[in-house]
Each structure stands twice: as structure tokens, then as C-alpha cells.
N, C-alpha and C. Protein backbone atom coordinates (compact mmCIF):
# COMPACT_ATOMS: atom_id res chain seq x y z
N MET A 1 -29.39 45.67 -6.20
CA MET A 1 -29.48 45.73 -4.75
C MET A 1 -28.82 44.51 -4.11
N ALA A 2 -29.07 43.33 -4.71
CA ALA A 2 -28.50 42.09 -4.18
C ALA A 2 -27.00 42.08 -4.35
N SER A 3 -26.52 42.65 -5.50
CA SER A 3 -25.07 42.66 -5.73
C SER A 3 -24.37 43.55 -4.74
N SER A 4 -24.99 44.69 -4.36
CA SER A 4 -24.36 45.58 -3.39
C SER A 4 -24.27 44.94 -2.02
N GLN A 5 -25.27 44.11 -1.64
CA GLN A 5 -25.22 43.43 -0.35
C GLN A 5 -24.12 42.39 -0.33
N THR A 6 -23.91 41.71 -1.48
CA THR A 6 -22.85 40.70 -1.54
C THR A 6 -21.48 41.31 -1.42
N VAL A 7 -21.27 42.45 -2.08
CA VAL A 7 -19.98 43.11 -2.02
C VAL A 7 -19.71 43.66 -0.64
N SER A 8 -20.77 44.19 0.02
CA SER A 8 -20.59 44.81 1.31
C SER A 8 -20.37 43.80 2.43
N ASN A 9 -20.64 42.51 2.20
CA ASN A 9 -20.49 41.48 3.22
C ASN A 9 -19.30 40.58 2.87
N PRO A 10 -18.12 40.83 3.43
CA PRO A 10 -16.94 40.03 3.07
C PRO A 10 -17.01 38.61 3.61
N ASP A 11 -17.75 38.36 4.71
CA ASP A 11 -17.82 37.01 5.26
C ASP A 11 -18.48 36.04 4.30
N VAL A 12 -19.55 36.53 3.62
CA VAL A 12 -20.26 35.69 2.66
C VAL A 12 -19.36 35.35 1.49
N ASN A 13 -18.61 36.36 1.00
CA ASN A 13 -17.71 36.13 -0.12
C ASN A 13 -16.61 35.13 0.23
N SER A 14 -16.04 35.25 1.43
CA SER A 14 -14.97 34.34 1.83
C SER A 14 -15.48 32.92 1.99
N SER A 15 -16.71 32.77 2.51
CA SER A 15 -17.25 31.41 2.66
C SER A 15 -17.50 30.76 1.31
N HIS A 16 -17.99 31.56 0.33
CA HIS A 16 -18.21 31.03 -1.02
C HIS A 16 -16.89 30.62 -1.65
N SER A 17 -15.86 31.43 -1.46
CA SER A 17 -14.56 31.11 -2.06
C SER A 17 -13.96 29.85 -1.44
N ARG A 18 -14.11 29.69 -0.12
CA ARG A 18 -13.60 28.49 0.52
C ARG A 18 -14.33 27.24 0.04
N GLU A 19 -15.64 27.35 -0.14
CA GLU A 19 -16.43 26.23 -0.62
C GLU A 19 -16.03 25.84 -2.03
N SER A 20 -15.79 26.83 -2.90
CA SER A 20 -15.39 26.53 -4.27
C SER A 20 -14.02 25.87 -4.31
N LYS A 21 -13.10 26.31 -3.42
CA LYS A 21 -11.78 25.69 -3.38
C LYS A 21 -11.88 24.23 -2.92
N ARG A 22 -12.75 23.95 -1.94
CA ARG A 22 -12.91 22.57 -1.49
C ARG A 22 -13.45 21.69 -2.60
N LYS A 23 -14.40 22.20 -3.38
CA LYS A 23 -14.96 21.43 -4.48
C LYS A 23 -13.90 21.14 -5.53
N LYS A 24 -13.04 22.15 -5.81
CA LYS A 24 -11.99 21.93 -6.79
C LYS A 24 -11.01 20.87 -6.32
N ARG A 25 -10.62 20.93 -5.04
CA ARG A 25 -9.70 19.93 -4.51
C ARG A 25 -10.32 18.54 -4.55
N ARG A 26 -11.64 18.44 -4.29
CA ARG A 26 -12.32 17.15 -4.32
C ARG A 26 -12.33 16.58 -5.72
N LYS A 27 -12.55 17.45 -6.72
CA LYS A 27 -12.57 16.98 -8.11
C LYS A 27 -11.19 16.50 -8.54
N ILE A 28 -10.16 17.24 -8.14
CA ILE A 28 -8.81 16.85 -8.51
C ILE A 28 -8.45 15.52 -7.88
N GLY A 29 -8.86 15.31 -6.62
CA GLY A 29 -8.58 14.04 -5.95
C GLY A 29 -9.30 12.88 -6.58
N ASP A 30 -10.54 13.09 -7.04
CA ASP A 30 -11.29 12.02 -7.68
C ASP A 30 -10.71 11.67 -9.04
N ALA A 31 -10.17 12.67 -9.75
CA ALA A 31 -9.68 12.42 -11.10
C ALA A 31 -8.34 11.73 -11.10
N GLY A 32 -7.56 11.86 -10.06
CA GLY A 32 -6.23 11.27 -10.04
C GLY A 32 -6.28 9.76 -9.94
N GLU A 33 -5.53 9.06 -10.80
CA GLU A 33 -5.53 7.61 -10.80
C GLU A 33 -4.43 7.05 -9.92
N ILE A 34 -3.27 7.70 -9.87
CA ILE A 34 -2.15 7.20 -9.10
C ILE A 34 -2.11 7.92 -7.77
N GLU A 35 -2.23 7.19 -6.69
CA GLU A 35 -2.19 7.79 -5.37
C GLU A 35 -0.74 8.04 -4.97
N PRO A 36 -0.47 9.15 -4.27
CA PRO A 36 0.90 9.39 -3.82
C PRO A 36 1.33 8.32 -2.83
N GLN A 37 2.52 7.77 -3.03
CA GLN A 37 2.99 6.67 -2.21
C GLN A 37 4.41 6.96 -1.75
N THR A 38 4.67 6.72 -0.49
CA THR A 38 6.00 6.91 0.03
C THR A 38 6.94 5.87 -0.56
N SER A 39 8.16 6.30 -0.90
CA SER A 39 9.13 5.40 -1.51
C SER A 39 9.54 4.33 -0.51
N LEU A 40 9.65 3.10 -1.01
CA LEU A 40 10.01 1.96 -0.17
C LEU A 40 11.52 1.78 -0.20
N ASP A 41 12.10 1.59 0.98
CA ASP A 41 13.54 1.42 1.10
C ASP A 41 13.86 -0.07 1.08
N GLN A 42 14.29 -0.58 -0.09
CA GLN A 42 14.60 -1.99 -0.19
C GLN A 42 15.91 -2.36 0.51
N SER A 43 16.80 -1.38 0.73
CA SER A 43 18.10 -1.68 1.32
C SER A 43 18.00 -2.11 2.78
N ARG A 44 16.90 -1.74 3.46
CA ARG A 44 16.78 -2.09 4.87
C ARG A 44 16.63 -3.59 5.06
N TRP A 45 16.12 -4.30 4.04
CA TRP A 45 15.98 -5.75 4.16
C TRP A 45 17.34 -6.46 4.11
N ARG A 46 18.39 -5.77 3.69
CA ARG A 46 19.71 -6.39 3.59
C ARG A 46 20.55 -6.19 4.85
N THR A 47 20.03 -5.47 5.83
CA THR A 47 20.79 -5.20 7.04
C THR A 47 20.69 -6.39 8.01
N ASP A 48 21.74 -6.56 8.82
CA ASP A 48 21.74 -7.62 9.83
C ASP A 48 20.70 -7.36 10.92
N THR A 49 20.47 -6.08 11.20
CA THR A 49 19.49 -5.75 12.24
C THR A 49 18.09 -6.19 11.84
N GLU A 50 17.72 -5.96 10.59
CA GLU A 50 16.40 -6.36 10.12
C GLU A 50 16.26 -7.88 10.12
N GLN A 51 17.32 -8.58 9.73
CA GLN A 51 17.27 -10.04 9.74
C GLN A 51 17.16 -10.58 11.17
N GLN A 52 17.85 -9.94 12.12
CA GLN A 52 17.77 -10.38 13.50
C GLN A 52 16.37 -10.17 14.07
N ILE A 53 15.76 -9.03 13.74
CA ILE A 53 14.40 -8.76 14.22
C ILE A 53 13.42 -9.78 13.64
N TYR A 54 13.55 -10.04 12.35
CA TYR A 54 12.64 -11.00 11.71
C TYR A 54 12.86 -12.41 12.28
N SER A 55 14.11 -12.81 12.48
CA SER A 55 14.40 -14.16 12.96
C SER A 55 13.84 -14.38 14.36
N SER A 56 14.01 -13.40 15.24
CA SER A 56 13.49 -13.55 16.61
C SER A 56 11.97 -13.60 16.63
N LYS A 57 11.31 -12.76 15.82
CA LYS A 57 9.85 -12.80 15.76
C LYS A 57 9.35 -14.11 15.16
N LEU A 58 10.06 -14.59 14.13
CA LEU A 58 9.65 -15.84 13.50
C LEU A 58 9.79 -17.01 14.46
N LEU A 59 10.86 -17.04 15.23
CA LEU A 59 11.07 -18.12 16.18
C LEU A 59 9.97 -18.14 17.24
N GLN A 60 9.59 -16.97 17.73
CA GLN A 60 8.51 -16.90 18.72
C GLN A 60 7.18 -17.36 18.13
N ALA A 61 6.91 -16.94 16.88
CA ALA A 61 5.65 -17.33 16.24
C ALA A 61 5.61 -18.82 15.97
N LEU A 62 6.71 -19.41 15.56
CA LEU A 62 6.74 -20.86 15.31
C LEU A 62 6.56 -21.66 16.59
N ARG A 63 7.10 -21.17 17.69
CA ARG A 63 6.89 -21.84 18.97
C ARG A 63 5.41 -21.80 19.35
N HIS A 64 4.76 -20.68 19.09
CA HIS A 64 3.33 -20.57 19.39
C HIS A 64 2.52 -21.53 18.53
N VAL A 65 2.88 -21.64 17.26
CA VAL A 65 2.17 -22.56 16.36
C VAL A 65 2.38 -24.00 16.80
N ARG A 66 3.59 -24.32 17.23
CA ARG A 66 3.87 -25.68 17.67
C ARG A 66 3.10 -26.04 18.93
N ARG A 67 2.94 -25.08 19.85
CA ARG A 67 2.18 -25.35 21.06
C ARG A 67 0.69 -25.52 20.78
N SER A 68 0.19 -24.77 19.82
CA SER A 68 -1.24 -24.86 19.50
C SER A 68 -1.59 -26.12 18.73
N ASN A 69 -0.65 -26.66 17.93
CA ASN A 69 -0.87 -27.88 17.16
C ASN A 69 0.10 -28.95 17.65
N ASP A 70 -0.43 -29.91 18.41
CA ASP A 70 0.43 -30.92 19.01
C ASP A 70 0.95 -31.92 17.97
N ASN A 71 0.04 -32.51 17.21
CA ASN A 71 0.42 -33.54 16.24
C ASN A 71 -0.13 -33.21 14.85
N PRO A 72 0.41 -32.21 14.19
CA PRO A 72 -0.08 -31.87 12.85
C PRO A 72 0.50 -32.81 11.79
N SER A 73 -0.21 -32.98 10.70
CA SER A 73 0.30 -33.77 9.60
C SER A 73 1.41 -33.00 8.89
N PRO A 74 2.28 -33.70 8.15
CA PRO A 74 3.37 -32.99 7.47
C PRO A 74 2.88 -31.89 6.52
N VAL A 75 1.77 -32.15 5.84
CA VAL A 75 1.24 -31.13 4.91
C VAL A 75 0.76 -29.90 5.66
N ASN A 76 0.00 -30.13 6.73
CA ASN A 76 -0.51 -29.00 7.52
C ASN A 76 0.63 -28.27 8.23
N ALA A 77 1.64 -29.03 8.67
CA ALA A 77 2.77 -28.39 9.34
C ALA A 77 3.54 -27.49 8.38
N GLY A 78 3.75 -27.97 7.16
CA GLY A 78 4.46 -27.15 6.17
C GLY A 78 3.68 -25.91 5.80
N ARG A 79 2.35 -26.05 5.67
CA ARG A 79 1.52 -24.88 5.36
C ARG A 79 1.53 -23.88 6.50
N ALA A 80 1.49 -24.38 7.73
CA ALA A 80 1.51 -23.49 8.89
C ALA A 80 2.81 -22.71 8.99
N VAL A 81 3.94 -23.39 8.70
CA VAL A 81 5.24 -22.71 8.74
C VAL A 81 5.30 -21.63 7.66
N ARG A 82 4.82 -21.96 6.47
CA ARG A 82 4.87 -20.98 5.38
C ARG A 82 3.99 -19.77 5.68
N GLU A 83 2.78 -20.01 6.16
CA GLU A 83 1.88 -18.90 6.49
C GLU A 83 2.44 -18.06 7.64
N THR A 84 3.03 -18.71 8.62
CA THR A 84 3.61 -17.98 9.75
C THR A 84 4.78 -17.13 9.30
N ALA A 85 5.65 -17.69 8.44
CA ALA A 85 6.80 -16.94 7.95
C ALA A 85 6.38 -15.71 7.15
N ASP A 86 5.35 -15.87 6.31
CA ASP A 86 4.86 -14.73 5.52
C ASP A 86 4.19 -13.68 6.41
N ARG A 87 3.43 -14.14 7.40
CA ARG A 87 2.75 -13.19 8.27
C ARG A 87 3.75 -12.40 9.12
N VAL A 88 4.79 -13.08 9.62
CA VAL A 88 5.82 -12.38 10.39
C VAL A 88 6.58 -11.40 9.49
N LEU A 89 6.79 -11.78 8.24
CA LEU A 89 7.46 -10.87 7.30
C LEU A 89 6.63 -9.61 7.08
N ALA A 90 5.31 -9.77 6.97
CA ALA A 90 4.44 -8.62 6.79
C ALA A 90 4.42 -7.74 8.04
N VAL A 91 4.46 -8.37 9.22
CA VAL A 91 4.50 -7.60 10.46
C VAL A 91 5.81 -6.83 10.56
N THR A 92 6.90 -7.44 10.13
CA THR A 92 8.20 -6.77 10.16
C THR A 92 8.22 -5.57 9.22
N ALA A 93 7.49 -5.66 8.12
CA ALA A 93 7.40 -4.53 7.19
C ALA A 93 6.60 -3.37 7.76
N LYS A 94 5.84 -3.60 8.84
CA LYS A 94 5.10 -2.56 9.56
C LYS A 94 4.06 -1.85 8.69
N GLY A 95 3.50 -2.57 7.71
CA GLY A 95 2.43 -2.01 6.90
C GLY A 95 2.84 -0.88 5.98
N ARG A 96 4.14 -0.73 5.73
CA ARG A 96 4.58 0.36 4.85
C ARG A 96 4.30 0.05 3.38
N SER A 97 4.18 -1.20 3.05
CA SER A 97 3.98 -1.61 1.65
C SER A 97 2.60 -2.21 1.47
N ARG A 98 2.15 -2.20 0.24
CA ARG A 98 0.84 -2.76 -0.06
C ARG A 98 0.84 -4.29 0.10
N TRP A 99 1.94 -4.94 -0.29
CA TRP A 99 1.99 -6.40 -0.20
C TRP A 99 1.92 -6.87 1.25
N SER A 100 2.54 -6.12 2.18
CA SER A 100 2.49 -6.52 3.58
C SER A 100 1.09 -6.37 4.14
N ARG A 101 0.39 -5.30 3.77
CA ARG A 101 -0.99 -5.13 4.23
C ARG A 101 -1.91 -6.20 3.64
N ALA A 102 -1.62 -6.61 2.41
CA ALA A 102 -2.44 -7.65 1.78
C ALA A 102 -2.25 -9.00 2.47
N ILE A 103 -1.03 -9.31 2.90
CA ILE A 103 -0.78 -10.56 3.61
C ILE A 103 -1.50 -10.56 4.96
N LEU A 104 -1.45 -9.43 5.66
CA LEU A 104 -2.08 -9.35 6.98
C LEU A 104 -3.59 -9.48 6.91
N THR A 105 -4.19 -9.00 5.82
CA THR A 105 -5.64 -9.10 5.66
C THR A 105 -6.04 -10.29 4.79
N GLY A 106 -5.09 -11.17 4.48
CA GLY A 106 -5.37 -12.29 3.59
C GLY A 106 -6.37 -13.27 4.14
N ARG A 107 -6.33 -13.53 5.45
CA ARG A 107 -7.26 -14.48 6.05
C ARG A 107 -8.70 -14.01 5.94
N LEU A 108 -8.92 -12.72 6.17
CA LEU A 108 -10.28 -12.18 6.06
C LEU A 108 -10.76 -12.26 4.62
N SER A 109 -9.89 -11.93 3.67
CA SER A 109 -10.28 -12.00 2.26
C SER A 109 -10.59 -13.43 1.85
N LEU A 110 -9.79 -14.39 2.36
CA LEU A 110 -10.05 -15.79 2.03
C LEU A 110 -11.40 -16.24 2.58
N ARG A 111 -11.72 -15.82 3.78
CA ARG A 111 -13.00 -16.19 4.37
C ARG A 111 -14.17 -15.58 3.59
N LEU A 112 -14.03 -14.34 3.17
CA LEU A 112 -15.09 -13.69 2.39
C LEU A 112 -15.27 -14.37 1.03
N SER A 113 -14.16 -14.77 0.40
CA SER A 113 -14.27 -15.45 -0.89
C SER A 113 -14.96 -16.80 -0.75
N GLN A 114 -14.69 -17.51 0.36
CA GLN A 114 -15.36 -18.78 0.58
C GLN A 114 -16.86 -18.59 0.78
N ILE A 115 -17.25 -17.52 1.47
CA ILE A 115 -18.68 -17.24 1.66
C ILE A 115 -19.34 -16.89 0.33
N ASN A 116 -18.64 -16.12 -0.50
CA ASN A 116 -19.21 -15.76 -1.81
C ASN A 116 -19.37 -16.98 -2.70
N LYS A 117 -18.42 -17.93 -2.63
CA LYS A 117 -18.54 -19.14 -3.44
C LYS A 117 -19.75 -19.96 -3.01
N LYS A 118 -20.01 -20.01 -1.71
CA LYS A 118 -21.17 -20.75 -1.23
C LYS A 118 -22.47 -20.13 -1.74
N HIS A 119 -22.53 -18.80 -1.73
CA HIS A 119 -23.73 -18.13 -2.23
C HIS A 119 -23.91 -18.37 -3.73
N LYS A 120 -22.82 -18.37 -4.49
CA LYS A 120 -22.92 -18.60 -5.93
C LYS A 120 -23.39 -20.02 -6.22
N LYS A 121 -22.88 -20.98 -5.45
CA LYS A 121 -23.31 -22.37 -5.65
C LYS A 121 -24.79 -22.53 -5.33
N ALA A 122 -25.25 -21.84 -4.30
CA ALA A 122 -26.67 -21.92 -3.94
C ALA A 122 -27.55 -21.35 -5.04
N LYS A 123 -27.12 -20.27 -5.65
CA LYS A 123 -27.90 -19.68 -6.75
C LYS A 123 -27.91 -20.58 -7.97
N LEU A 124 -26.76 -21.21 -8.27
CA LEU A 124 -26.71 -22.10 -9.42
C LEU A 124 -27.59 -23.33 -9.21
N ASN A 125 -27.62 -23.84 -7.99
CA ASN A 125 -28.45 -25.02 -7.71
C ASN A 125 -29.94 -24.70 -7.75
N SER A 126 -30.30 -23.45 -7.51
CA SER A 126 -31.72 -23.09 -7.55
C SER A 126 -32.29 -23.13 -8.95
N GLY A 127 -31.45 -22.97 -9.98
CA GLY A 127 -31.90 -23.05 -11.36
C GLY A 127 -32.58 -21.81 -11.87
N ASN A 128 -32.54 -20.72 -11.16
CA ASN A 128 -33.18 -19.49 -11.61
C ASN A 128 -32.29 -18.68 -12.55
N ILE A 129 -31.03 -18.98 -12.58
CA ILE A 129 -30.11 -18.21 -13.42
C ILE A 129 -30.06 -18.83 -14.80
N LYS A 130 -30.29 -18.01 -15.82
CA LYS A 130 -30.23 -18.47 -17.20
C LYS A 130 -28.78 -18.59 -17.64
N SER A 131 -28.50 -19.63 -18.40
CA SER A 131 -27.13 -19.83 -18.87
C SER A 131 -26.81 -18.79 -19.94
N LYS A 132 -25.65 -18.20 -19.83
CA LYS A 132 -25.21 -17.20 -20.80
C LYS A 132 -23.91 -17.66 -21.43
N LYS A 133 -23.74 -17.33 -22.69
CA LYS A 133 -22.51 -17.67 -23.37
C LYS A 133 -21.39 -16.76 -22.87
N PRO A 134 -20.25 -17.33 -22.57
CA PRO A 134 -19.13 -16.47 -22.12
C PRO A 134 -18.68 -15.53 -23.22
N ALA A 135 -18.46 -14.30 -22.85
CA ALA A 135 -18.03 -13.30 -23.83
C ALA A 135 -16.61 -13.59 -24.28
N ALA A 136 -16.37 -13.36 -25.56
CA ALA A 136 -15.04 -13.59 -26.11
C ALA A 136 -14.06 -12.58 -25.53
N LYS A 137 -12.96 -13.10 -24.98
CA LYS A 137 -11.96 -12.23 -24.38
C LYS A 137 -10.98 -11.73 -25.43
N LYS A 138 -10.68 -10.45 -25.34
CA LYS A 138 -9.70 -9.87 -26.25
C LYS A 138 -8.30 -10.23 -25.79
N ARG A 139 -7.47 -10.60 -26.72
CA ARG A 139 -6.09 -10.97 -26.40
C ARG A 139 -5.27 -9.71 -26.16
N LEU A 140 -4.66 -9.63 -24.98
CA LEU A 140 -3.88 -8.47 -24.60
C LEU A 140 -2.49 -8.54 -25.20
N PRO A 141 -1.83 -7.40 -25.34
CA PRO A 141 -0.43 -7.41 -25.79
C PRO A 141 0.46 -8.18 -24.82
N ALA A 142 1.61 -8.62 -25.32
CA ALA A 142 2.49 -9.48 -24.51
C ALA A 142 2.96 -8.77 -23.26
N LEU A 143 3.35 -7.50 -23.38
CA LEU A 143 3.84 -6.76 -22.22
C LEU A 143 2.75 -6.61 -21.17
N GLN A 144 1.53 -6.31 -21.60
CA GLN A 144 0.43 -6.14 -20.64
C GLN A 144 0.08 -7.45 -19.95
N ARG A 145 0.20 -8.58 -20.67
CA ARG A 145 -0.05 -9.88 -20.04
C ARG A 145 1.00 -10.17 -18.98
N LYS A 146 2.26 -9.83 -19.25
CA LYS A 146 3.32 -10.07 -18.27
C LYS A 146 3.14 -9.19 -17.03
N VAL A 147 2.66 -7.96 -17.24
CA VAL A 147 2.41 -7.07 -16.11
C VAL A 147 1.28 -7.63 -15.24
N ARG A 148 0.27 -8.20 -15.87
CA ARG A 148 -0.83 -8.80 -15.09
C ARG A 148 -0.36 -10.01 -14.29
N VAL A 149 0.49 -10.83 -14.90
CA VAL A 149 1.03 -11.98 -14.18
C VAL A 149 1.86 -11.52 -12.99
N LEU A 150 2.67 -10.48 -13.20
CA LEU A 150 3.48 -9.95 -12.10
C LEU A 150 2.60 -9.41 -10.99
N GLY A 151 1.49 -8.76 -11.34
CA GLY A 151 0.57 -8.25 -10.34
C GLY A 151 -0.08 -9.34 -9.52
N ARG A 152 -0.27 -10.53 -10.12
CA ARG A 152 -0.84 -11.65 -9.36
C ARG A 152 0.18 -12.27 -8.41
N LEU A 153 1.46 -12.20 -8.77
CA LEU A 153 2.50 -12.82 -7.94
C LEU A 153 2.77 -12.02 -6.67
N VAL A 154 2.65 -10.70 -6.74
CA VAL A 154 2.89 -9.84 -5.58
C VAL A 154 1.56 -9.62 -4.88
N PRO A 155 1.45 -9.96 -3.59
CA PRO A 155 0.15 -9.84 -2.89
C PRO A 155 -0.39 -8.41 -2.91
N GLY A 156 -1.68 -8.30 -3.26
CA GLY A 156 -2.36 -7.01 -3.21
C GLY A 156 -1.99 -6.02 -4.27
N CYS A 157 -1.35 -6.46 -5.36
CA CYS A 157 -0.85 -5.51 -6.37
C CYS A 157 -1.43 -5.77 -7.75
N GLN A 158 -2.61 -6.37 -7.83
CA GLN A 158 -3.17 -6.69 -9.14
C GLN A 158 -3.64 -5.46 -9.90
N LYS A 159 -4.06 -4.42 -9.20
CA LYS A 159 -4.63 -3.24 -9.87
C LYS A 159 -3.74 -2.01 -9.72
N LEU A 160 -2.47 -2.21 -9.46
CA LEU A 160 -1.57 -1.07 -9.30
C LEU A 160 -1.07 -0.57 -10.64
N PRO A 161 -0.79 0.73 -10.77
CA PRO A 161 -0.11 1.23 -11.96
C PRO A 161 1.28 0.61 -12.08
N PHE A 162 1.83 0.68 -13.28
CA PHE A 162 3.07 -0.05 -13.56
C PHE A 162 4.23 0.42 -12.69
N THR A 163 4.37 1.74 -12.50
CA THR A 163 5.49 2.25 -11.71
C THR A 163 5.38 1.81 -10.25
N ASN A 164 4.18 1.87 -9.68
CA ASN A 164 3.98 1.42 -8.29
C ASN A 164 4.18 -0.08 -8.16
N LEU A 165 3.78 -0.82 -9.21
CA LEU A 165 3.95 -2.27 -9.19
C LEU A 165 5.43 -2.65 -9.17
N LEU A 166 6.25 -1.95 -9.94
CA LEU A 166 7.68 -2.22 -9.94
C LEU A 166 8.31 -1.94 -8.58
N GLU A 167 7.88 -0.87 -7.93
CA GLU A 167 8.43 -0.53 -6.62
C GLU A 167 8.03 -1.58 -5.58
N GLU A 168 6.77 -1.99 -5.61
CA GLU A 168 6.32 -3.02 -4.67
C GLU A 168 7.03 -4.35 -4.94
N THR A 169 7.25 -4.67 -6.21
CA THR A 169 7.92 -5.92 -6.57
C THR A 169 9.35 -5.94 -6.05
N ASN A 170 10.07 -4.83 -6.24
CA ASN A 170 11.45 -4.77 -5.75
C ASN A 170 11.52 -4.93 -4.23
N ASP A 171 10.59 -4.28 -3.53
CA ASP A 171 10.57 -4.39 -2.07
C ASP A 171 10.21 -5.81 -1.64
N TYR A 172 9.26 -6.42 -2.33
CA TYR A 172 8.82 -7.77 -1.98
C TYR A 172 9.93 -8.79 -2.22
N ILE A 173 10.66 -8.64 -3.32
CA ILE A 173 11.76 -9.56 -3.62
C ILE A 173 12.87 -9.41 -2.58
N SER A 174 13.19 -8.17 -2.21
CA SER A 174 14.22 -7.96 -1.18
C SER A 174 13.80 -8.57 0.15
N ALA A 175 12.52 -8.45 0.50
CA ALA A 175 12.03 -9.04 1.74
C ALA A 175 12.08 -10.56 1.69
N LEU A 176 11.74 -11.15 0.54
CA LEU A 176 11.78 -12.60 0.41
C LEU A 176 13.22 -13.12 0.50
N GLN A 177 14.15 -12.38 -0.08
CA GLN A 177 15.56 -12.79 0.01
C GLN A 177 16.03 -12.80 1.47
N MET A 178 15.63 -11.79 2.22
CA MET A 178 15.97 -11.76 3.63
C MET A 178 15.29 -12.90 4.38
N GLN A 179 14.05 -13.20 4.02
CA GLN A 179 13.32 -14.29 4.66
C GLN A 179 14.02 -15.63 4.43
N ILE A 180 14.45 -15.88 3.21
CA ILE A 180 15.15 -17.14 2.90
C ILE A 180 16.45 -17.23 3.67
N LYS A 181 17.17 -16.14 3.74
CA LYS A 181 18.45 -16.13 4.47
C LYS A 181 18.22 -16.40 5.96
N ALA A 182 17.22 -15.77 6.54
CA ALA A 182 16.95 -15.95 7.97
C ALA A 182 16.47 -17.36 8.27
N MET A 183 15.57 -17.91 7.42
CA MET A 183 15.05 -19.25 7.67
C MET A 183 16.12 -20.31 7.46
N THR A 184 17.02 -20.09 6.49
CA THR A 184 18.13 -21.02 6.30
C THR A 184 19.04 -21.03 7.52
N PHE A 185 19.31 -19.84 8.05
CA PHE A 185 20.16 -19.75 9.24
C PHE A 185 19.49 -20.41 10.44
N LEU A 186 18.19 -20.16 10.64
CA LEU A 186 17.47 -20.77 11.76
C LEU A 186 17.41 -22.29 11.63
N THR A 187 17.23 -22.78 10.41
CA THR A 187 17.17 -24.23 10.20
C THR A 187 18.49 -24.89 10.60
N GLY A 188 19.60 -24.30 10.16
CA GLY A 188 20.89 -24.85 10.52
C GLY A 188 21.18 -24.75 12.01
N LEU A 189 20.76 -23.64 12.61
CA LEU A 189 21.01 -23.44 14.03
C LEU A 189 20.20 -24.41 14.89
N LEU A 190 18.93 -24.61 14.52
CA LEU A 190 18.06 -25.50 15.29
C LEU A 190 18.43 -26.97 15.09
N SER A 191 18.92 -27.31 13.90
CA SER A 191 19.28 -28.71 13.64
C SER A 191 20.55 -29.12 14.37
N THR A 192 21.43 -28.15 14.62
CA THR A 192 22.69 -28.47 15.29
C THR A 192 22.60 -28.32 16.80
N GLY A 193 22.08 -27.18 17.25
CA GLY A 193 22.09 -26.91 18.69
C GLY A 193 20.75 -26.94 19.35
N GLY A 194 19.67 -27.00 18.58
CA GLY A 194 18.33 -27.00 19.15
C GLY A 194 17.87 -25.62 19.51
N ALA A 195 16.65 -25.52 20.01
CA ALA A 195 16.06 -24.22 20.33
C ALA A 195 16.74 -23.57 21.51
N GLY A 196 17.38 -24.39 22.37
CA GLY A 196 18.03 -23.82 23.54
C GLY A 196 19.20 -22.94 23.18
N SER A 197 19.93 -23.29 22.12
CA SER A 197 21.07 -22.48 21.72
C SER A 197 20.63 -21.13 21.19
N VAL A 198 19.46 -21.09 20.56
CA VAL A 198 18.94 -19.81 20.06
C VAL A 198 18.57 -18.92 21.21
N ALA A 199 17.93 -19.48 22.24
CA ALA A 199 17.55 -18.66 23.39
C ALA A 199 18.78 -18.22 24.17
N ALA A 200 19.81 -19.05 24.20
CA ALA A 200 21.01 -18.70 24.95
C ALA A 200 21.86 -17.67 24.22
N HIS A 201 21.80 -17.67 22.87
CA HIS A 201 22.61 -16.75 22.08
C HIS A 201 21.72 -16.01 21.08
N PRO A 202 20.90 -15.07 21.53
CA PRO A 202 20.02 -14.36 20.59
C PRO A 202 20.80 -13.47 19.65
N ASP A 203 22.03 -13.10 19.99
CA ASP A 203 22.81 -12.23 19.13
C ASP A 203 23.25 -12.96 17.86
N ARG A 204 23.18 -14.28 17.85
CA ARG A 204 23.60 -15.02 16.67
C ARG A 204 22.52 -15.09 15.59
N LEU A 205 21.36 -14.52 15.87
CA LEU A 205 20.28 -14.56 14.87
C LEU A 205 20.61 -13.69 13.67
N GLY A 206 21.47 -12.72 13.80
CA GLY A 206 21.79 -11.85 12.68
C GLY A 206 22.86 -12.44 11.81
């Protein structure tokens, strides 16, 4: 009797079938290790237009940093320039790559890590934690060790699969090459003509 009611009601059957399809799609999504990623175009970092956009944004950001810090020490000034250059590079990438998103969220991650270190120190000082012997680490193959080192060098890419890591690395290297070229050009331009020449001739940034 129950089977005849199920067959006679097509709405119930269609809802069950849709639910089963959703469950299957959910399982497939959970099982997949490599997420689909749009291919990164490394050639765009070699264009004059991209260098001009980055140079103009970097110049504006450096002016803002200089106004906010009147008399910084040489060490702090160098760190501020480096952080500003990397942050502007990530903004120029428009979040298309994992490394650019990692740079933009780096300050928040640094703050969270500092808070976690404080909590760990407080627990250690309380003396409630029993000392444990460190577990013996297994020595990884040479290729796997090199892949891990490469993942640490590229921001936000420590846990990426090898193919995605190579793509992010190529894009990151191309962006850094463009950054060096733009900063070298800006350094020479500012040392010879000052900031006024850059504002008077913005077309020379490329």
C-alpha cells in the first residue's frame, strides 16, 4: 500500500531524488583535496601598464607613510618601505592569487600569533603543564623537504598541492621582478628630480 502511494506521488519522488543528488555532490566536494583554481597570468606583470599602475600606487602609499611618521629610525623606515611595497603589490594583484591574499591578511595573522604566544607563556608560567619529551621527527625525502621550504617562501602557500604551489611561485616571482624594476626606476627618478618630477610626468612611471 505504501509503495503504491509513493509511485502515485511524483512530487515526493522528485524531492527524494534532488536530496540524494545534493548529498552526493556534498560528498564529492568534501573528498576532493585540490580546489579548482583559476590559472594565473604571469605575463601581465611584464607589461608597462602594470608597472605604471604599481609605481603610481606605491608612490602614493609611501607619501602617506612619510606623513604619518615624521622622524622614523632607519630600521623602522626600511621596514615600513618594505611592508608598503609588498602590500601595494598584493593590492595590484587584486586578490587573484593566494600569496596576495596572504600578504593583505598578514597583519591580522601576526596579531593573532602574538596573542597566542602570550597565552602559551601564561600557561607555562602557571606550572600546570607537565613536561613531555618531544616526539622524534621522521626525516622527509629531499624533494619533499625542498617543497616545504618553497611553500614557506611564498606567502600563504605552505599547505598547497605541488602543482598549485608551482603556479603560485611563478606568479609571485614575476610580481617580485616587476616590483624590483619599478622601485629601481622610482629610486633613480626621485634621486635626480625629486617627487615633483614624478607628479609632473606621471607617464614616465612605466
